[in-house]
Amino acid sequence: MKKFITILIIVAVIIGGYFLLNKKQESQTNQPIKVGVILPLTGDLAVVGEELKRGVDLAIDKLRSKNINILAVYEDDKFDPRESATAANKLINVDKVDFAMIFSVEEARPIVSIFNNNKIPLVATWDSNQFLRDSGFYIFSNGFSTERAGETMADFAYNELKMRNVAVLAHVDAWAEIISKSFKDRFVKNGGKIVYDDTVQIGTNDFRLHISKIKNTKPDGVYFPIIPFDSVSFIKQAKENGLNVKLMTGDALIQDVIDATGQASEGAYFTNGYGENADLPNLYETKYERKPGSIIYVAAGFDTMDKIGKYLPSQNIKETFDKMFGPTRSADRTEKLYQIKNGVPVEIK
């Protein structure tokens, strides 16, 4: 009888353990995949951050329609590195996110070590460059190559616009430093000359002294990696002070800047990203009942989340990202060339 009772107890323990394990696994399965999304939702770049957010939301709607349980936790960093760091720590320590997304290299710089140290993957949606590739095994990018954007414009300036002397004025900023160096190195390698090279602090709104100095060098064009909305002042003052040369820049020439400068930006050249989903404008209009302000920023959020979503749910998100992005951990896409015509960007074929 004692032996029989002992056997019953053992069987009961095994059965109970089985059901407890099953319940635990079921509970874990029902837990949503948490993605932290750090964006500039207020401040000068709020228009970009809001469109990116809508793109992420559209992709999450698509994933949920496929019964993938995913939850986005948004944090506003105001495009301020201190706010980016605060947001990163909250997402990791309080929200316990499985992975995170961010907009740009400027926001990534202060937080890559935080994500690496905590072994949580971080994906940049817009920028791709050597800094991000060197930032650690948990840092990924679905963005566009900052270096190649500068090189693309340098090749176009030298080979197509036949420029030989160019002035460069750039912000003291992570993106501006990378793209201006790439432009200058390539332009000189092509045989051109940089006749003026200077930087300005973010927040500068009086460029008249720089413009006067640039005019004295008699350049064929000016390359100005200046972020919004300081770029509005530069473009307007260049026009007002008779700097009648071709203007070139990178993807910081957003539509709001173009609108604010009016005719002063007409004819300017710039490199910019693009979307990969032709149906995205229709998806956007259906959900938000209006046309997107700038579909390329919507696409940055949508394309990144949609790409990741094709691999979810995943037992190990880090390993999934490694397979998805390869050894460079980067999509490293190349931007296209555009020119402002009648107040809107037109792709240069």
Coordinates of C-alpha atoms in Angstrom, one line a residue:
M1 CA 0.0 0.0 0.0
K2 CA 2.8 2.4 0.9
K3 CA 4.5 1.7 -2.4
F4 CA 1.2 2.3 -4.3
I5 CA 0.7 5.7 -2.5
T6 CA 4.3 6.7 -3.3
I7 CA 3.7 5.9 -7.0
L8 CA 0.4 8.0 -6.9
I9 CA 2.3 10.9 -5.4
I10 CA 5.0 10.7 -8.0
V11 CA 2.5 10.6 -10.8
A12 CA 0.6 13.5 -9.4
V13 CA 3.8 15.6 -9.1
I14 CA 4.7 14.8 -12.7
I15 CA 1.2 15.6 -14.0
G16 CA 1.1 18.8 -11.9
G17 CA 4.5 19.8 -13.2
Y18 CA 3.4 19.2 -16.8
F19 CA 0.4 21.4 -16.4
L20 CA 2.3 24.2 -14.6
L21 CA 5.0 24.1 -17.4
N22 CA 2.3 24.2 -20.0
K23 CA 0.6 27.1 -18.3
K24 CA 3.8 29.0 -18.0
Q25 CA 4.6 28.4 -21.7
E26 CA 1.1 29.5 -22.7
S27 CA 1.5 32.6 -20.6
Q28 CA 4.8 33.4 -22.2
T29 CA 3.3 32.8 -25.7
N30 CA 0.5 35.3 -24.9
Q31 CA 2.9 38.0 -23.9
P32 CA 3.2 40.7 -26.6
I33 CA 6.5 41.4 -28.4
K34 CA 7.5 44.8 -27.1
V35 CA 9.2 47.3 -29.4
G36 CA 10.5 50.6 -28.0
V37 CA 10.4 53.4 -30.5
I38 CA 12.4 56.6 -29.8
L39 CA 11.5 59.5 -32.1
P40 CA 11.5 63.3 -32.1
L41 CA 7.7 63.7 -31.5
T42 CA 8.0 67.4 -30.4
G43 CA 10.4 70.1 -31.4
D44 CA 11.7 71.1 -34.8
L45 CA 11.7 67.6 -36.2
A46 CA 8.3 66.6 -34.9
V47 CA 6.9 66.5 -38.4
V48 CA 9.4 63.8 -39.2
G49 CA 8.9 61.9 -36.0
E50 CA 5.1 61.9 -36.3
E51 CA 5.2 60.5 -39.9
L52 CA 7.7 57.8 -38.8
K53 CA 5.4 56.9 -35.9
R54 CA 2.4 56.6 -38.3
G55 CA 4.5 54.3 -40.5
V56 CA 5.4 52.0 -37.6
D57 CA 1.7 52.0 -36.6
L58 CA 0.6 51.0 -40.1
A59 CA 3.1 48.1 -40.1
I60 CA 2.0 47.0 -36.6
D61 CA -1.6 47.0 -37.9
K62 CA -0.5 44.6 -40.7
L63 CA 1.3 42.3 -38.2
R64 CA -1.7 42.2 -35.9
S65 CA -3.9 41.3 -38.8
K66 CA -1.7 38.2 -39.1
N67 CA -2.2 37.4 -35.4
I68 CA 1.2 38.6 -34.3
N69 CA 1.0 40.0 -30.8
I70 CA 3.2 43.1 -30.9
L71 CA 3.1 46.3 -28.9
A72 CA 4.9 49.6 -29.6
V73 CA 6.0 51.8 -26.7
Y74 CA 6.8 55.3 -28.0
E75 CA 9.2 57.8 -26.3
D76 CA 9.8 61.4 -27.4
D77 CA 13.4 62.4 -27.4
K78 CA 12.9 65.9 -28.9
F79 CA 16.0 65.2 -31.0
D80 CA 18.0 65.9 -27.8
P81 CA 20.8 63.4 -26.9
R82 CA 20.0 63.6 -23.2
E83 CA 16.4 62.8 -23.8
S84 CA 17.4 59.9 -26.1
A85 CA 19.4 58.4 -23.2
T86 CA 16.6 58.9 -20.7
A87 CA 14.2 57.2 -23.2
A88 CA 16.5 54.3 -23.7
N89 CA 16.9 53.6 -20.0
K90 CA 13.2 53.7 -19.5
L91 CA 12.4 51.4 -22.4
I92 CA 14.9 48.8 -21.1
N93 CA 14.5 49.0 -17.4
V94 CA 10.8 49.9 -17.0
D95 CA 9.1 48.7 -20.2
K96 CA 11.3 45.6 -20.7
V97 CA 11.3 46.0 -24.5
D98 CA 12.5 43.1 -26.7
F99 CA 14.1 45.5 -29.2
A100 CA 14.0 49.2 -30.1
M101 CA 13.9 51.5 -33.1
I102 CA 15.3 54.9 -33.5
F103 CA 15.4 57.5 -36.3
S104 CA 18.9 58.9 -36.8
V105 CA 22.6 58.6 -36.1
E106 CA 22.4 61.8 -33.9
E107 CA 19.9 60.0 -31.6
A108 CA 21.9 56.7 -31.7
R109 CA 25.2 58.1 -30.6
P110 CA 24.3 58.6 -26.9
I111 CA 22.5 55.3 -26.5
V112 CA 24.3 52.6 -28.5
S113 CA 26.3 51.6 -25.4
I114 CA 23.2 51.3 -23.3
F115 CA 21.6 48.8 -25.7
N116 CA 24.9 46.9 -26.2
N117 CA 25.4 46.6 -22.4
N118 CA 21.9 45.3 -21.9
K119 CA 22.1 43.1 -25.0
I120 CA 18.9 44.5 -26.5
P121 CA 18.9 45.1 -30.3
L122 CA 18.5 48.7 -31.5
V123 CA 17.6 49.4 -35.2
A124 CA 18.1 52.7 -36.9
T125 CA 15.3 53.3 -39.4
W126 CA 16.9 56.1 -41.5
D127 CA 20.7 56.4 -41.2
S128 CA 23.3 53.8 -42.1
N129 CA 27.0 54.6 -41.7
Q130 CA 30.3 53.4 -40.4
F131 CA 29.6 54.8 -36.9
L132 CA 26.6 52.5 -36.6
R133 CA 28.4 49.5 -38.0
D134 CA 31.2 50.1 -35.4
S135 CA 28.8 50.6 -32.5
G136 CA 28.5 47.0 -31.4
F137 CA 26.9 43.6 -32.1
Y138 CA 23.4 44.8 -30.9
I139 CA 23.2 47.8 -33.2
F140 CA 21.5 47.4 -36.6
S141 CA 20.3 49.7 -39.4
N142 CA 17.7 49.5 -42.1
G143 CA 18.7 52.9 -43.4
F144 CA 20.5 54.7 -46.1
S145 CA 24.2 55.1 -46.3
T146 CA 25.3 58.5 -45.1
E147 CA 28.7 58.1 -46.7
R148 CA 27.3 57.1 -50.1
A149 CA 24.9 60.1 -50.1
G150 CA 27.8 62.5 -49.9
E151 CA 29.7 60.6 -52.6
T152 CA 26.6 60.5 -54.9
M153 CA 26.3 64.2 -54.7
A154 CA 30.0 64.8 -55.2
D155 CA 30.0 62.6 -58.4
F156 CA 26.9 64.4 -59.7
A157 CA 28.4 67.8 -59.0
Y158 CA 31.6 67.0 -60.7
N159 CA 30.5 64.8 -63.6
E160 CA 27.0 66.2 -64.4
L161 CA 27.0 69.8 -63.2
K162 CA 30.6 70.2 -64.3
M163 CA 31.6 71.9 -61.0
R164 CA 35.3 72.2 -60.2
N165 CA 35.2 74.6 -57.2
V166 CA 32.8 74.0 -54.3
A167 CA 32.3 75.6 -50.9
V168 CA 31.2 73.5 -48.0
L169 CA 29.4 74.8 -44.9
A170 CA 28.2 72.1 -42.4
H171 CA 26.6 71.8 -39.0
V172 CA 28.7 70.5 -36.0
D173 CA 26.5 67.4 -36.0
A174 CA 27.0 63.6 -36.3
W175 CA 25.2 63.3 -39.7
A176 CA 26.6 66.6 -41.1
E177 CA 30.2 65.6 -40.2
I178 CA 29.9 62.2 -41.9
I179 CA 28.2 63.4 -45.1
S180 CA 30.3 66.5 -45.6
K181 CA 33.6 64.5 -45.2
S182 CA 32.3 61.9 -47.7
F183 CA 31.4 64.7 -50.2
K184 CA 34.7 66.5 -49.8
D185 CA 36.8 63.4 -50.1
R186 CA 35.0 62.2 -53.2
F187 CA 34.9 65.6 -54.9
V188 CA 38.7 66.1 -54.4
K189 CA 39.3 62.6 -55.6
N190 CA 37.3 63.3 -58.8
G191 CA 39.6 66.3 -59.4
G192 CA 37.6 69.1 -57.8
K193 CA 38.7 71.7 -55.3
I194 CA 37.1 72.7 -52.0
V195 CA 37.6 76.4 -51.9
Y196 CA 35.8 77.1 -48.6
D197 CA 35.3 74.7 -45.7
D198 CA 33.7 75.7 -42.4
T199 CA 31.2 74.6 -39.7
V200 CA 28.5 76.3 -37.7
Q201 CA 26.9 75.3 -34.4
I202 CA 23.3 74.1 -34.4
G203 CA 21.1 77.1 -33.6
T204 CA 22.9 79.5 -35.9
N205 CA 20.5 81.7 -37.7
D206 CA 22.8 84.4 -39.1
F207 CA 24.9 83.1 -42.0
R208 CA 25.7 86.4 -43.7
L209 CA 29.5 86.5 -42.8
H210 CA 29.9 82.9 -44.1
I211 CA 28.0 83.8 -47.3
S212 CA 30.2 86.8 -47.8
K213 CA 33.3 84.7 -47.5
I214 CA 31.9 82.0 -49.7
K215 CA 31.1 84.6 -52.4
N216 CA 34.7 85.8 -52.3
T217 CA 36.0 82.3 -53.2
K218 CA 33.8 82.3 -56.4
P219 CA 32.6 78.7 -56.2
D220 CA 30.5 76.9 -58.7
G221 CA 28.3 75.6 -56.0
V222 CA 27.8 75.2 -52.2
Y223 CA 27.3 72.0 -50.3
F224 CA 25.5 72.7 -47.0
P225 CA 24.6 69.8 -44.7
I226 CA 22.6 71.9 -42.3
I227 CA 19.7 70.4 -40.4
P228 CA 16.2 71.9 -40.1
F229 CA 15.3 74.6 -39.4
D230 CA 18.6 76.5 -39.4
S231 CA 18.8 75.6 -43.1
V232 CA 15.8 77.9 -43.8
S233 CA 17.9 80.9 -42.7
F234 CA 20.9 79.8 -44.7
I235 CA 18.9 79.3 -48.0
K236 CA 17.0 82.6 -47.6
Q237 CA 20.1 84.6 -46.7
A238 CA 22.1 83.0 -49.6
K239 CA 19.4 84.3 -52.0
E240 CA 19.1 87.7 -50.4
N241 CA 22.8 88.3 -50.4
G242 CA 23.4 87.4 -54.0
L243 CA 25.0 83.9 -53.7
N244 CA 23.8 82.9 -57.1
V245 CA 25.3 79.5 -57.4
K246 CA 23.8 76.0 -57.3
L247 CA 23.0 74.8 -53.8
M248 CA 23.4 71.1 -52.8
T249 CA 22.7 69.2 -49.6
G250 CA 21.6 65.9 -48.1
D251 CA 18.3 64.5 -46.8
A252 CA 17.8 67.2 -44.2
L253 CA 16.1 69.3 -46.9
I254 CA 12.6 68.2 -45.8
Q255 CA 9.4 69.5 -47.4
D256 CA 8.7 71.9 -44.5
V257 CA 12.1 73.6 -45.1
I258 CA 11.3 73.8 -48.9
D259 CA 7.9 75.4 -48.1
A260 CA 9.5 77.9 -45.6
T261 CA 12.1 79.0 -48.1
G262 CA 9.8 79.5 -51.0
Q263 CA 11.5 80.5 -54.2
A264 CA 14.9 80.6 -52.5
S265 CA 15.3 76.8 -52.6
E266 CA 14.1 76.5 -56.2
G267 CA 16.6 74.5 -58.2
A268 CA 18.5 73.1 -55.2
Y269 CA 19.8 69.6 -55.4
F270 CA 19.7 67.0 -52.6
T271 CA 20.0 63.3 -51.8
N272 CA 17.1 61.6 -50.1
G273 CA 15.6 58.2 -49.2
Y274 CA 12.6 56.5 -50.7
G275 CA 9.9 53.9 -49.8
E276 CA 9.8 50.3 -50.8
N277 CA 6.0 49.7 -50.6
A278 CA 4.0 51.1 -53.5
D279 CA 0.7 50.6 -51.6
L280 CA 1.9 52.7 -48.6
P281 CA 0.2 56.0 -49.6
N282 CA -3.1 54.2 -49.9
L283 CA -2.7 52.5 -46.6
Y284 CA -1.9 55.8 -45.0
E285 CA -4.9 57.6 -46.5
T286 CA -7.3 54.8 -45.5
K287 CA -6.1 54.9 -41.9
Y288 CA -5.6 58.6 -41.4
E289 CA -8.1 60.0 -44.0
R290 CA -5.6 62.4 -45.4
K291 CA -2.5 62.4 -47.6
P292 CA 0.9 61.9 -46.0
G293 CA 3.0 65.0 -45.3
S294 CA 6.1 63.2 -46.4
I295 CA 5.8 59.6 -47.5
I296 CA 9.5 58.9 -47.3
Y297 CA 9.5 59.3 -43.5
V298 CA 6.3 57.2 -43.2
A299 CA 8.1 54.6 -45.3
A300 CA 11.2 54.6 -43.0
G301 CA 9.0 53.5 -40.1
F302 CA 6.8 51.2 -42.1
D303 CA 9.6 49.5 -44.1
T304 CA 11.7 48.8 -41.0
M305 CA 8.9 47.4 -38.9
D306 CA 7.4 45.4 -41.9
K307 CA 10.8 43.9 -42.6
I308 CA 11.3 42.8 -39.0
G309 CA 7.7 41.6 -38.9
K310 CA 8.3 39.0 -41.5
Y311 CA 10.6 37.2 -39.0
L312 CA 8.3 37.5 -36.0
P313 CA 7.5 35.9 -33.7
S314 CA 11.0 34.8 -32.9
Q315 CA 12.6 32.9 -30.1
N316 CA 15.8 34.9 -30.3
I317 CA 15.4 38.4 -31.8
K318 CA 19.1 39.1 -31.8
E319 CA 19.8 36.0 -33.9
T320 CA 16.9 36.9 -36.2
F321 CA 18.4 40.4 -36.8
D322 CA 21.8 38.8 -37.5
K323 CA 20.2 36.7 -40.3
M324 CA 18.1 39.6 -41.5
F325 CA 20.9 42.2 -41.9
G326 CA 23.9 40.0 -42.4
P327 CA 27.5 40.5 -41.1
T328 CA 27.4 44.3 -41.5
R329 CA 24.2 44.5 -39.5
S330 CA 23.0 47.0 -42.0
A331 CA 20.8 47.4 -45.0
D332 CA 23.1 50.2 -46.2
R333 CA 20.7 51.4 -48.9
T334 CA 21.7 54.2 -51.4
E335 CA 19.7 57.4 -51.6
K336 CA 18.4 59.0 -54.8
L337 CA 19.1 62.4 -56.3
Y338 CA 16.4 65.1 -56.3
Q339 CA 16.0 68.7 -57.5
I340 CA 13.5 71.2 -56.2
K341 CA 11.2 72.2 -59.1
N342 CA 8.1 74.3 -58.5
G343 CA 8.4 73.8 -54.7
V344 CA 8.5 70.0 -54.8
P345 CA 11.3 67.4 -55.0
V346 CA 11.7 65.8 -58.4
E347 CA 13.8 62.7 -58.8
I348 CA 16.7 63.1 -61.2
K349 CA 16.7 60.1 -63.6

